[in-house]
XYZ file of C-alpha atoms in Angstrom:
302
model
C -36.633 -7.808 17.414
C -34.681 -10.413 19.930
C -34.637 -9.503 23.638
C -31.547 -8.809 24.791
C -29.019 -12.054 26.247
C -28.920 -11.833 29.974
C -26.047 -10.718 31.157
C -23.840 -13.084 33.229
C -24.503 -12.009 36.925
C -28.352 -11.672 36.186
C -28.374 -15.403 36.609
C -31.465 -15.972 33.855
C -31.494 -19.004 31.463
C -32.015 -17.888 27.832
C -35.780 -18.316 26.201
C -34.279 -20.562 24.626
C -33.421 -23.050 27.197
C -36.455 -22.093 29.186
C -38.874 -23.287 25.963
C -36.740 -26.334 25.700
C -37.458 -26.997 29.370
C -40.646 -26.173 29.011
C -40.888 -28.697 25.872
C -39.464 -32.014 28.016
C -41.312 -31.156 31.102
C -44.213 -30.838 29.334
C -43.309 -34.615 27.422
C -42.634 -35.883 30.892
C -46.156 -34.757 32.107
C -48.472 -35.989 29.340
C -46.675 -39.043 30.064
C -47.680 -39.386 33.288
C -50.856 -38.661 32.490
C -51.222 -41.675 29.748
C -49.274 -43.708 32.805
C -52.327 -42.620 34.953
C -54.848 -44.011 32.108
C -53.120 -46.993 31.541
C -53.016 -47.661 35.582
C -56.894 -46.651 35.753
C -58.340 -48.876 33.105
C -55.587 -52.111 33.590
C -57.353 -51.734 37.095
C -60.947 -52.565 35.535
C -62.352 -48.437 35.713
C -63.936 -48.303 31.932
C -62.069 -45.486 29.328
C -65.138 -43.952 29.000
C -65.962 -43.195 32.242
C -61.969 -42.457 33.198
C -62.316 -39.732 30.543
C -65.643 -38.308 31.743
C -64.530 -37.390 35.467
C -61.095 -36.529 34.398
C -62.666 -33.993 31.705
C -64.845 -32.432 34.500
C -62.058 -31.774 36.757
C -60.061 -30.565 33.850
C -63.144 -27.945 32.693
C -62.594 -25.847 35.912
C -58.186 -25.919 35.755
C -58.437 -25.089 31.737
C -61.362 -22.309 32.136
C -59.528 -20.601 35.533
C -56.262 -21.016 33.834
C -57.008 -19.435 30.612
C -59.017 -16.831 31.687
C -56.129 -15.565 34.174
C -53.606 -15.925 31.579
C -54.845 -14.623 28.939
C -58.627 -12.830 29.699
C -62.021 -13.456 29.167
C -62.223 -11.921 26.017
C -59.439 -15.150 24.612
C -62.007 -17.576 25.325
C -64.856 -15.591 22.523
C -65.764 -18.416 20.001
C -65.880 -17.095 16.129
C -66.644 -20.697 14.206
C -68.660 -23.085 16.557
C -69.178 -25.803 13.850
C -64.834 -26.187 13.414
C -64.873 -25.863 17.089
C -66.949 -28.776 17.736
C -66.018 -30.676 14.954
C -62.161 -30.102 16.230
C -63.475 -31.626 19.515
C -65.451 -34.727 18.526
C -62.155 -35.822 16.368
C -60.294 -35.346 19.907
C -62.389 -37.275 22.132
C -62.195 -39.806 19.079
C -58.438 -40.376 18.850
C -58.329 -39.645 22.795
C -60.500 -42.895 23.205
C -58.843 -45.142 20.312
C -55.537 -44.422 22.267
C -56.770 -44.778 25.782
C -57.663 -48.322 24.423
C -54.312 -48.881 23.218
C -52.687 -47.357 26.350
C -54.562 -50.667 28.302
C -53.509 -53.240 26.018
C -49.684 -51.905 25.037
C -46.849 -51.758 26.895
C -46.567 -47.735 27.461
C -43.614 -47.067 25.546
C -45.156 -49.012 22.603
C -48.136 -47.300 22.177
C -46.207 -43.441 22.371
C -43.832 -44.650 19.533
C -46.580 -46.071 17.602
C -48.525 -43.003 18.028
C -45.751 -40.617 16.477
C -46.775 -41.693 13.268
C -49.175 -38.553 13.447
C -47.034 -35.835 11.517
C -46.432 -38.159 8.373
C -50.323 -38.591 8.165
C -50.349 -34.969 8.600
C -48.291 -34.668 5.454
C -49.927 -37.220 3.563
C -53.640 -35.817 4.338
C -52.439 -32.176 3.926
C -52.290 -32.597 0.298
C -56.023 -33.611 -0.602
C -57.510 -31.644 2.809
C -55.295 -28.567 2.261
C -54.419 -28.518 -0.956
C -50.354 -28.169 -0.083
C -47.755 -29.588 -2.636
C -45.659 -32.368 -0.880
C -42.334 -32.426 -2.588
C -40.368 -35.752 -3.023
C -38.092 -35.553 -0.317
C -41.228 -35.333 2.264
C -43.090 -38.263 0.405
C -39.885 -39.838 0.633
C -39.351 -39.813 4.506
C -43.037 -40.543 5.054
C -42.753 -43.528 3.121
C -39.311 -44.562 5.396
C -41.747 -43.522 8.508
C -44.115 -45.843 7.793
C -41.589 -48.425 7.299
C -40.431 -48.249 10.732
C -43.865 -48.510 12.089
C -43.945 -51.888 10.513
C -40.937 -52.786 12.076
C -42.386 -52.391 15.303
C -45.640 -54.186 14.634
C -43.600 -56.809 12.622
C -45.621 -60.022 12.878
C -44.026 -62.746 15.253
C -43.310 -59.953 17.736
C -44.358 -59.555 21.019
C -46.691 -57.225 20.039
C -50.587 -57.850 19.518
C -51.329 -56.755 15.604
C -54.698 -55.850 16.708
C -54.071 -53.736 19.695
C -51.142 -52.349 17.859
C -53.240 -50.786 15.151
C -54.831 -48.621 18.278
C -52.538 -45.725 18.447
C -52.041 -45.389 14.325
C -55.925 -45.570 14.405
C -55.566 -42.523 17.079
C -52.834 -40.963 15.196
C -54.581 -40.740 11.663
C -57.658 -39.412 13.752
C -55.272 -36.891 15.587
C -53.664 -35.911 12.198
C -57.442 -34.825 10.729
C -57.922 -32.936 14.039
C -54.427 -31.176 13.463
C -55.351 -30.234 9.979
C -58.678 -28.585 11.461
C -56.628 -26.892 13.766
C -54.656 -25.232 10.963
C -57.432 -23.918 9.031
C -59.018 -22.677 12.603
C -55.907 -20.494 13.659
C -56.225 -17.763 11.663
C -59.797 -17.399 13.828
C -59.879 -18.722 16.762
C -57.902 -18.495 19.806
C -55.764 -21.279 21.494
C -56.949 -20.892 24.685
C -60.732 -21.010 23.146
C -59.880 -24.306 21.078
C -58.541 -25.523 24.706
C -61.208 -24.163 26.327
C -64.152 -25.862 24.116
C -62.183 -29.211 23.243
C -62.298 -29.737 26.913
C -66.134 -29.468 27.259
C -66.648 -31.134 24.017
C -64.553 -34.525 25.431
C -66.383 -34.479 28.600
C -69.754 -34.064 27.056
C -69.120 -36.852 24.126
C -67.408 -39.232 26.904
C -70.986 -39.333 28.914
C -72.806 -42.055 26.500
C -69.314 -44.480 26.807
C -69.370 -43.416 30.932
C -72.925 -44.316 31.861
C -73.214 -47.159 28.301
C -72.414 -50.420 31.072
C -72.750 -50.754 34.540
C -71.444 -47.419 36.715
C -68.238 -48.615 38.274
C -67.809 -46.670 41.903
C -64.279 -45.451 41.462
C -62.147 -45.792 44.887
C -60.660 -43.020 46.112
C -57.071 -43.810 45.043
C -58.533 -44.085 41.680
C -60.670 -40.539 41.994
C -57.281 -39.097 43.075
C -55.325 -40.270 39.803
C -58.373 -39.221 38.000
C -57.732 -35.420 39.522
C -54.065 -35.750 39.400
C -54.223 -36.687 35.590
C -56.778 -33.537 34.819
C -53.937 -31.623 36.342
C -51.113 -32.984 34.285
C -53.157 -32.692 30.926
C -53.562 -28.806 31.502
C -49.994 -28.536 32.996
C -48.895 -30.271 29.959
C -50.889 -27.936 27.247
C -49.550 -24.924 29.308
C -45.972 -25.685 28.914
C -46.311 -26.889 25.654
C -47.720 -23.471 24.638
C -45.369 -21.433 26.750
C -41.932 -23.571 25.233
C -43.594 -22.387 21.991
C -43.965 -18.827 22.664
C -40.624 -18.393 24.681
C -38.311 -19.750 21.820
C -38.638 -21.193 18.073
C -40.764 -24.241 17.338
C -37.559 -25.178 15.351
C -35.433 -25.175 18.088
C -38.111 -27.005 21.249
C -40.883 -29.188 18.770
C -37.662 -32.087 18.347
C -37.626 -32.317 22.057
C -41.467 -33.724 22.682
C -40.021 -37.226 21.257
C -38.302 -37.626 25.104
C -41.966 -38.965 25.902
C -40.797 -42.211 24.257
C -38.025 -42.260 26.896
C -40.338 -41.115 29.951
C -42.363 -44.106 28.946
C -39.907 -46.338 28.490
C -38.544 -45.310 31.669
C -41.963 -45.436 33.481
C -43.275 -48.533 32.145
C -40.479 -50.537 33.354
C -40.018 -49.141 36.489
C -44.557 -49.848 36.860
C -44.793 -52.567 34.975
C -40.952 -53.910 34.349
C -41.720 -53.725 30.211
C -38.159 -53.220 28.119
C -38.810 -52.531 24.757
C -37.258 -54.926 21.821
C -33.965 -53.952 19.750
C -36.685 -53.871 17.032
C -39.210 -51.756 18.692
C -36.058 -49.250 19.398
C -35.173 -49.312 15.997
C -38.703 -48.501 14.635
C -39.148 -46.283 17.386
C -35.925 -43.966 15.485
C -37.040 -44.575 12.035
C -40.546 -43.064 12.569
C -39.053 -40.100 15.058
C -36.341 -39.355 12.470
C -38.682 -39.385 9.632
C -40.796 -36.662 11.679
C -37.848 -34.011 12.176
C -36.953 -34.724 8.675
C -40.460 -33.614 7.764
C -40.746 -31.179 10.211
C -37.004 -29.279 9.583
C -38.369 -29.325 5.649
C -41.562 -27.903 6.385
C -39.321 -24.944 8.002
C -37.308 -24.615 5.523
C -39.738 -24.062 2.741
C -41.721 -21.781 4.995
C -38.145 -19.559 5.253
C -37.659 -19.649 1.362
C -41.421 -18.280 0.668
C -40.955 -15.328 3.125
């Protein structure tokens, strides 16, 4: 049953605009916190060790926030092995893209890294077993197409380095797939919860593999400020998702690309190619293509 519309004088904004704000405030904040990666490890502080003290800072905010939000009793683990699993393939494609995020300008390396859903579709057929209809293998093919216009050779863009975020993305499709299977299980603040630990704890062999670098203080304060935005960013990600339809607010978390376009020319005075622009469109409207479908079929089997 829908709550009732506010009424005019109440002064309230709809759930739905709230989970749309929710959606690009949440895009604006992970992209800050890639901008505070890329501005940590361009100034010579290892990933590894960037991820490590960021992950313990974030361990506290995610358990304190969870547990006040939604109880102790959210944060009970049922499968341990998925869990952990779920949270080794994080770190992975966390690391991979940190990588990326020092050698690619930062609106480069969000549009490459939206190529996650149409691995998603592609690996849910022999992982999950779903049928994939024509019209889906149809707009993944056009959605890998545009990320070859991006990386298109001659470009201003590294081949090498730009294989980084599509590593991170095939990685981060796997992890979604886990994710699927988990939900009927386990909790999302749990999955939060032990991802967190499990990033922090696999980060320590890259942290302490070289020589310890003694982070300055500016650079432990970006490293707290970026813990911050990561669980800000979950939060409102989850709450534009339970205040209106994923329909309606998932299409909005593609205004990272303009954050970081925005961002990494105001830092670092990047402007993205016609071509990269182009790509950049082809890939993102290849994902709501996929994604719309997806809800549609899911409307015609209720």
């Amino acid at each position: 049953m829908s709550s009732p519309a506010p009424s005019p004088d109440s002064g309230a904004l709809p759930n739905a605009v709230k989970g749309i704000l929710c959606m690009i405030t949440g895009s604006a904040i992970i992209t800050l916190n890639d901008t505070a990666m890329k501005w940590l490890t361009t100034d010579g502080v290892p990933v590894g060790q960037v991820m490590f003290i960021r992950g313990c800072v974030a361990i506290v905010l995610v358990y304190l926030t969870m547990r006040r939000l939604f109880g102790r009793e959210s944060l009970r683990v049922n499968s341990w092995k998925a869990q952990l699993a779920r949270g080794f393939l994080f770190w992975l494609a966390a690391f991979i893209y940190n990588h990326a995020l020092h050698h690619l300008p930062l609106a480069t390396a969000i549009s490459l890294s939206f190529v996650a859903p149409l691995f998603v579709t592609a690996l849910a057929v022999p992982l999950l077993g779903e049928r994939v209809g024509w019209r889906r293998w149809t707009a993944v093919l056009v959605g890998f197409a545009g990320m070859l216009i991006m990386m298109r050779p001659g470009g201003d863009i590294v081949l090498i380095f730009a294989t980084l975020p599509i590593i991170a993305a095939f990685v981060g499709a796997v992890r979604d797939i886990l994710t699927r299977k988990m939900s009927a299980t386990e909790t999302s603040a749990s999955i939060l919860m032990v991802t967190t630990v499990m990033v922090t704890l696999t980060s320590v062999p890259t942290a302490f593999a070289g020589d310890w670098i003694m982070p300055e203080p500016t650079h432990l304060a970006i490293m707290v400020a970026a813990a911050c935005c990561m669980v800000l960013a979950h939060y409102l990600v989850i709450e534009s998702l339970r205040l209106a339809e994923a329909g309606l607010v998932v299409p909005f978390k593609y205004t990272q690309l303009i954050w970081g376009a925005v961002i990494g020319f105001a830092i670092w005075g990047y402007v993205p190619d016609i071509w990269q622009w182009i790509g950049a469109a082809v890939v993102i409207g290849s994902g709501l293509f996929i994604f719309r479908r997806e809800i549609t079929l899911a409307r015609q089997r209720r």
